[in-house]
Short mmCIF file of C-alpha atoms in Angstrom, two decimals:
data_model
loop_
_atom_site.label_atom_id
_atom_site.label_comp_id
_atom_site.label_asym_id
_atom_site.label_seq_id
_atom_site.Cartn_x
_atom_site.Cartn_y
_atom_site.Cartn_z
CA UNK A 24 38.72 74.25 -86.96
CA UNK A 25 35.44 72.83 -87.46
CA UNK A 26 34.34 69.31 -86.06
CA UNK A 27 33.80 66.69 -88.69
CA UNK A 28 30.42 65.44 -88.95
CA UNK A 29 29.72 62.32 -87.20
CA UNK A 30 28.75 59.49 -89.46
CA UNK A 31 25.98 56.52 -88.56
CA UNK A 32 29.23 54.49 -88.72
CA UNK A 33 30.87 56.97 -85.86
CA UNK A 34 27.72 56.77 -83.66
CA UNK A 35 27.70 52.74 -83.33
CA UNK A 36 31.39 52.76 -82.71
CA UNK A 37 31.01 54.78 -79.90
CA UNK A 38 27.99 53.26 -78.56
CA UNK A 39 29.65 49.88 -78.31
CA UNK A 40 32.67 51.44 -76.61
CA UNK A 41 30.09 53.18 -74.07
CA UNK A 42 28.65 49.76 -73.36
CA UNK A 43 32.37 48.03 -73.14
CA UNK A 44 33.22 50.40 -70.28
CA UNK A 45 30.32 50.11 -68.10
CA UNK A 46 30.84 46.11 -68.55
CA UNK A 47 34.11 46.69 -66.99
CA UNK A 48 32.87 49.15 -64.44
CA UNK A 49 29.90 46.35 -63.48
CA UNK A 50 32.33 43.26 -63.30
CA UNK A 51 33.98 44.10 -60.35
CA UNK A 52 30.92 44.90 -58.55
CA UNK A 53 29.22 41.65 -59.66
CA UNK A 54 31.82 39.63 -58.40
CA UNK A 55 32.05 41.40 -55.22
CA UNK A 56 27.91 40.50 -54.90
CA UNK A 57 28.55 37.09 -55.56
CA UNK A 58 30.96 36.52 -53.15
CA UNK A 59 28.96 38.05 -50.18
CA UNK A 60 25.97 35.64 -51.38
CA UNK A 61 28.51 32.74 -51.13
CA UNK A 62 29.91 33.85 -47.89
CA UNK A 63 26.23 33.90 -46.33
CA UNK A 64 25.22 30.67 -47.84
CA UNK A 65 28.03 29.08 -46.20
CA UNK A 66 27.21 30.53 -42.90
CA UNK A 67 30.31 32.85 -42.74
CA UNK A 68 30.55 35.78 -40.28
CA UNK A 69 30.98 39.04 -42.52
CA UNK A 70 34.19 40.81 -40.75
CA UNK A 71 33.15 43.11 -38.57
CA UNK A 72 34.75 46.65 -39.20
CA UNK A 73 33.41 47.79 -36.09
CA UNK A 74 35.44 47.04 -32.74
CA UNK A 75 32.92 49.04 -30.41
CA UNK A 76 30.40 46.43 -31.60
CA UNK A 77 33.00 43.52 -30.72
CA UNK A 78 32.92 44.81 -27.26
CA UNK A 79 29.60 45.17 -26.61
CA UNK A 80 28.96 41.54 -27.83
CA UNK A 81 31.61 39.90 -25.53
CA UNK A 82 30.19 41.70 -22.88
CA UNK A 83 26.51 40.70 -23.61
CA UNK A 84 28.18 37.02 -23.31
CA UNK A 85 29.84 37.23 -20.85
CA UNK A 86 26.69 38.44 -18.86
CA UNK A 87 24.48 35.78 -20.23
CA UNK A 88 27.39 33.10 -18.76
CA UNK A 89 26.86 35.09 -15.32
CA UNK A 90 23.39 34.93 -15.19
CA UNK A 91 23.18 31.32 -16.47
CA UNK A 92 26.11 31.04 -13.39
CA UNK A 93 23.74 32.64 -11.01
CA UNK A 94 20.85 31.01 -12.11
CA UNK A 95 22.60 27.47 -11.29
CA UNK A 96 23.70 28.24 -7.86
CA UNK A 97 20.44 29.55 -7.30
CA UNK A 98 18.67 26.02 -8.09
CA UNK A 99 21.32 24.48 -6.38
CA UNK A 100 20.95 26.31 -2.84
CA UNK A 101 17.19 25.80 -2.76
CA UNK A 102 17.25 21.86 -3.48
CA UNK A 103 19.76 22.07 -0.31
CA UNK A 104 17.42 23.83 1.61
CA UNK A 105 14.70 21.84 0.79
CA UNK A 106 16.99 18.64 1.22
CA UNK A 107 18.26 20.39 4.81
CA UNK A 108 14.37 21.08 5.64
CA UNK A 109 13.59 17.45 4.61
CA UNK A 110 15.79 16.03 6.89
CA UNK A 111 14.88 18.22 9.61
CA UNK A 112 11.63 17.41 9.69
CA UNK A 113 12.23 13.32 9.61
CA UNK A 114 14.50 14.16 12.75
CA UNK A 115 11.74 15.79 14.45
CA UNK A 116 8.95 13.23 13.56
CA UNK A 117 12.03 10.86 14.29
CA UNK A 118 12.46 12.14 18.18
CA UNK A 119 8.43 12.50 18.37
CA UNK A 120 7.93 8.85 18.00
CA UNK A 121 10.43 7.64 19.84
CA UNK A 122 10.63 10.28 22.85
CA UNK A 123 8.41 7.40 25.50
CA UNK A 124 11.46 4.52 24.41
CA UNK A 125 12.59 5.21 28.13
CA UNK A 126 9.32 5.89 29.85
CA UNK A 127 8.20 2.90 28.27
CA UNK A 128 11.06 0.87 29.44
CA UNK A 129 10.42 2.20 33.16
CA UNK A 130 6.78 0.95 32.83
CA UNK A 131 7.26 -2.61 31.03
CA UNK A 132 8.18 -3.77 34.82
CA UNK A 133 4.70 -2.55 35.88
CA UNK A 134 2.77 -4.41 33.48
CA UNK A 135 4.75 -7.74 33.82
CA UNK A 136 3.79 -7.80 38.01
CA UNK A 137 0.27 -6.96 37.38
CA UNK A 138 0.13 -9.88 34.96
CA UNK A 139 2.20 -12.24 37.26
CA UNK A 140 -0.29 -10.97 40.13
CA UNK A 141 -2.99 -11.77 38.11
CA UNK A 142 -1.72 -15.25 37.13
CA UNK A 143 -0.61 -16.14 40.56
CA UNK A 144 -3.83 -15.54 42.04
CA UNK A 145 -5.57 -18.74 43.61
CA UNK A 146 -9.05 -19.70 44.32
CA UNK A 147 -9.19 -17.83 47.65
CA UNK A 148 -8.85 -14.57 45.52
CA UNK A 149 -11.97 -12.80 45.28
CA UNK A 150 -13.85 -12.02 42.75
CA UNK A 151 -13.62 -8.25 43.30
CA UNK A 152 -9.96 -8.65 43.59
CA UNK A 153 -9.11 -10.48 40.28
CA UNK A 154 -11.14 -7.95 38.49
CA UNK A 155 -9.35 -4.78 39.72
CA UNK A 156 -6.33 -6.24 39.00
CA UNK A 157 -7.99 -7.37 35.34
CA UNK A 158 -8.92 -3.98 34.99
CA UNK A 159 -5.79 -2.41 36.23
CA UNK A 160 -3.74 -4.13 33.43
CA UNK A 161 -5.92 -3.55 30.74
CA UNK A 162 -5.84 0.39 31.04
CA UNK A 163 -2.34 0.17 31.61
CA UNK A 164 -2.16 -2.13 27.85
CA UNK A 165 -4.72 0.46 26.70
CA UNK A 166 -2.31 3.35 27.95
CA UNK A 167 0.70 1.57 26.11
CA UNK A 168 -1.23 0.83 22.65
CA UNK A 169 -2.32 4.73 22.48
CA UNK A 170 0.84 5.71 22.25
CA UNK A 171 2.16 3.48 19.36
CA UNK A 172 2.78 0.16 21.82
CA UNK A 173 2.39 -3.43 20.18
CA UNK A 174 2.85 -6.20 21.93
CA UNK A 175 5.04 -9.37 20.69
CA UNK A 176 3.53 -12.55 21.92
CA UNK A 177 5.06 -14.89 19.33
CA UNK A 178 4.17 -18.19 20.69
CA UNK A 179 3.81 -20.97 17.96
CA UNK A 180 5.82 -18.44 15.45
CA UNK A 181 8.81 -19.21 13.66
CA UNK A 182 11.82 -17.97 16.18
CA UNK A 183 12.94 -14.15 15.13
CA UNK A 184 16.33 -13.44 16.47
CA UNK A 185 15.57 -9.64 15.60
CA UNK A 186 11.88 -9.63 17.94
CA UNK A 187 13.44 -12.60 20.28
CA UNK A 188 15.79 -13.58 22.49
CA UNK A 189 15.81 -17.53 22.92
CA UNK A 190 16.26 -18.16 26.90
CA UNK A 191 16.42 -22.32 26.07
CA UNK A 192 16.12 -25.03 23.50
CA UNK A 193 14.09 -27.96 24.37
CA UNK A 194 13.72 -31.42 21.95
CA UNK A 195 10.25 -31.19 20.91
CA UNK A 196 9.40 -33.80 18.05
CA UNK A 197 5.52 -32.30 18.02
CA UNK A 198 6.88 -28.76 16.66
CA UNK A 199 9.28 -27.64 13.69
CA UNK A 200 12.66 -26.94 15.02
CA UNK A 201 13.42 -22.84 15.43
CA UNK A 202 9.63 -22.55 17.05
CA UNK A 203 8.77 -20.70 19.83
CA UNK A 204 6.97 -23.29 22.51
CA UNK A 205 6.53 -21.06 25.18
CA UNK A 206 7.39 -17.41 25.93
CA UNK A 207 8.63 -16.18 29.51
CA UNK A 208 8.36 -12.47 29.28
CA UNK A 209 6.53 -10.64 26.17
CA UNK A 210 8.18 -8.43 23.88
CA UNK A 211 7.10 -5.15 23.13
CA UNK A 212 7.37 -2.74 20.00
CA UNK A 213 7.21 1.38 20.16
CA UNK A 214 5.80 2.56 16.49
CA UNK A 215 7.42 -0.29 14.44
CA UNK A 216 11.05 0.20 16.98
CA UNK A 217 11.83 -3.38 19.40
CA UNK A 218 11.60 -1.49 23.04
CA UNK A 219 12.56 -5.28 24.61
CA UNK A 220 13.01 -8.61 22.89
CA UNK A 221 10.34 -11.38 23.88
CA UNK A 222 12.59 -14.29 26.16
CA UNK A 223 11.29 -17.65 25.18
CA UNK A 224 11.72 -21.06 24.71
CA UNK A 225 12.80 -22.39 21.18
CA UNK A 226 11.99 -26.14 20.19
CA UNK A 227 14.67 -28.09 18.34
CA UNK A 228 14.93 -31.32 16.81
CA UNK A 229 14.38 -33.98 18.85
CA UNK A 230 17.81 -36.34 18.80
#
């Protein structure tokens, strides 16, 4: 049986339809686009289909955390070593300074006679005689102050119980009390360290 012709009427009816069904095709699709958009916008992780991928990022993160681990101890053992090294060297510097404390104790004696010796001596001492004496002393002073000697001689200072050891009190209404009036035996110093006290005499207030 032949087809009826198709009237202008026929043709927009079915062009209409044609457009109604790819509307409904598109829809879906559209609303599938919009979502992802939304989902990115809001910073949303899309789901990962792939589990191999998973893996491979735990792993990568787990290695960073190892390295950042490593990294860490690694800082950590060098400021110890240079800490260790530090202390080390003050120890050393520490025992250089202060390896003469007990030569220089053995020698104080030495230099105390030779400036009794040279106090003590009376007019009948020559002239040659006072002077090698004088001499004597002063190298040995000389010998002492190269190495990192001082002397404390604190006569007229305020009395230091940390430099000086206070032998006797005496009234003295001339001097503040706490003074030092006179000193017996001179103190002595190695590089900034007291070696031996000065003894002296401290004034106090007269009653």
């Amino acid at each position: 049986m032949a087809k009826d012709p198709q009237t202008p009427l026929d043709d927009e009816l079915a062009r209409q339809q044609d457009e109604a069904d790819t509307q409904v095709e598109l829809e879906p699709v559209e609303g599938e686009l919009e979502d992802a958009v939304e989902q990115a916008e809001q910073g949303a992780e899309p789901v990962s289909d792939n589990p191999e991928a998973e893996v491979l990022a735990a792993k990568v993160e787990e290695l960073e955390q190892a390295l950042s681990d490593a990294k860490d101890q690694s800082l950590r053992a060098a400021a110890e070593a240079q800490n260790v090294r530090r202390r080390a060297e003050q120890e050393t510097d520490k025992a250089r300074k202060f390896a003469l404390e007990k030569f220089v104790k053995e020698l104080l004696p030495v230099v105390d006679s030779l400036e009794k010796a040279l106090e003590a001596m009376g007019e009948d001492a020559t002239e040659a005689h006072r002077e090698g004496v004088s001499m004597t002393l002063k190298m040995q002073l000389d010998v002492l102050d190269k190495f990192g000697v001082e002397v404390v001689e604190p006569a007229g200072e305020p009395f230091d119980p940390q430099y000086h050891e206070a032998m006797a009190m005496v009234p003295n209404p001339e001097l503040e009390p706490n003074t030092v009036m006179d000193v017996m035996q001179k103190g002595y110093l190695l590089n900034g360290r007291l070696v031996r006290p000065a003894m002296v005499v401290v004034s106090q207030a007269a009653e």
